């Protein structure tokens, strides 16, 4: 297969323009539906933000806007906050694709300090997972089933093209499948992925991962599927 680089250049320009015009949602626009909203945050763990083989400064950068979003939504009465996060077995099958990370009980598998320091942290629900697909943890499906009033899911976290994409697509596709009324909203400023340039990857004999490109393409792909991708959800 040959990839037409000229045509794809135009497409990438389209995505860049599309990203630049994303709207910002106001918290007040959501607040009328306080108990109908859930925030699901994926993998804001020390092992993806602070240290370890999969930590990334790009991912660390979304911690501040994400805790700000949780705080302002909490002030507006949103009480459903879920953290879907890696807690891998020491011999996790996933480690054949990614280096060992976020093993259950390790410091890497701890939620980042900024979220742990939130005054309502003990009211946040933590769901453990052992793959990039949050929905394979049945606790998430049970939670959704047990909270039929929740009509809007705000998905944040990392990585845009991996766990975040899988989670947002699951929430969208499962609502579509079962004819359930549901908004799935992804604020782009609370989502990130890691960057591994070609030259670094080839020296390390691993797959490259251009962060900006994959972040943009996967946000586009979520929007293509009817997920509401917005620039951010801000208080003002
Ligand atoms: Zn993992």
PDB file of N, CA, C and O in Angstrom, residues 127 130-131 147 151 160 180 234:
ATOM      1  N   UNK A 127     -11.324   2.343  40.000  1.00  0.00           N
ATOM      2  CA  UNK A 127     -11.528   1.065  39.308  1.00  0.00           C
ATOM      3  C   UNK A 127     -10.185   0.619  38.738  1.00  0.00           C
ATOM      4  O   UNK A 127      -9.550   1.358  37.990  1.00  0.00           O
ATOM      5  N   UNK A 130      -6.286  -4.009  33.983  1.00  0.00           N
ATOM      6  CA  UNK A 130      -5.060  -4.757  33.669  1.00  0.00           C
ATOM      7  C   UNK A 130      -4.802  -4.745  32.165  1.00  0.00           C
ATOM      8  O   UNK A 130      -4.078  -5.567  31.632  1.00  0.00           O
ATOM      9  N   UNK A 131      -5.465  -3.788  31.467  1.00  0.00           N
ATOM     10  CA  UNK A 131      -5.279  -3.645  30.016  1.00  0.00           C
ATOM     11  C   UNK A 131      -5.597  -2.205  29.653  1.00  0.00           C
ATOM     12  O   UNK A 131      -5.978  -1.415  30.521  1.00  0.00           O
ATOM     13  N   UNK A 147     -26.064   3.465  37.710  1.00  0.00           N
ATOM     14  CA  UNK A 147     -26.257   4.923  37.727  1.00  0.00           C
ATOM     15  C   UNK A 147     -26.955   5.377  36.446  1.00  0.00           C
ATOM     16  O   UNK A 147     -26.378   6.132  35.654  1.00  0.00           O
ATOM     17  N   UNK A 151     -26.181  10.944  32.481  1.00  0.00           N
ATOM     18  CA  UNK A 151     -26.415  11.068  31.036  1.00  0.00           C
ATOM     19  C   UNK A 151     -25.185  11.591  30.294  1.00  0.00           C
ATOM     20  O   UNK A 151     -25.117  11.512  29.069  1.00  0.00           O
ATOM     21  N   UNK A 160      -4.220   9.655  24.948  1.00  0.00           N
ATOM     22  CA  UNK A 160      -5.267   9.998  23.987  1.00  0.00           C
ATOM     23  C   UNK A 160      -5.617   8.841  23.063  1.00  0.00           C
ATOM     24  O   UNK A 160      -6.790   8.534  22.833  1.00  0.00           O
ATOM     25  N   UNK A 180     -29.207   4.220  24.309  1.00  0.00           N
ATOM     26  CA  UNK A 180     -29.229   5.001  25.542  1.00  0.00           C
ATOM     27  C   UNK A 180     -28.858   6.447  25.206  1.00  0.00           C
ATOM     28  O   UNK A 180     -27.912   6.693  24.462  1.00  0.00           O
ATOM     29  N   UNK A 234     -14.364  24.955  31.238  1.00  0.00           N
ATOM     30  CA  UNK A 234     -13.792  25.920  32.164  1.00  0.00           C
ATOM     31  C   UNK A 234     -14.880  26.630  32.973  1.00  0.00           C
ATOM     32  O   UNK A 234     -16.032  26.726  32.548  1.00  0.00           O
TER      33      UNK A 234
END
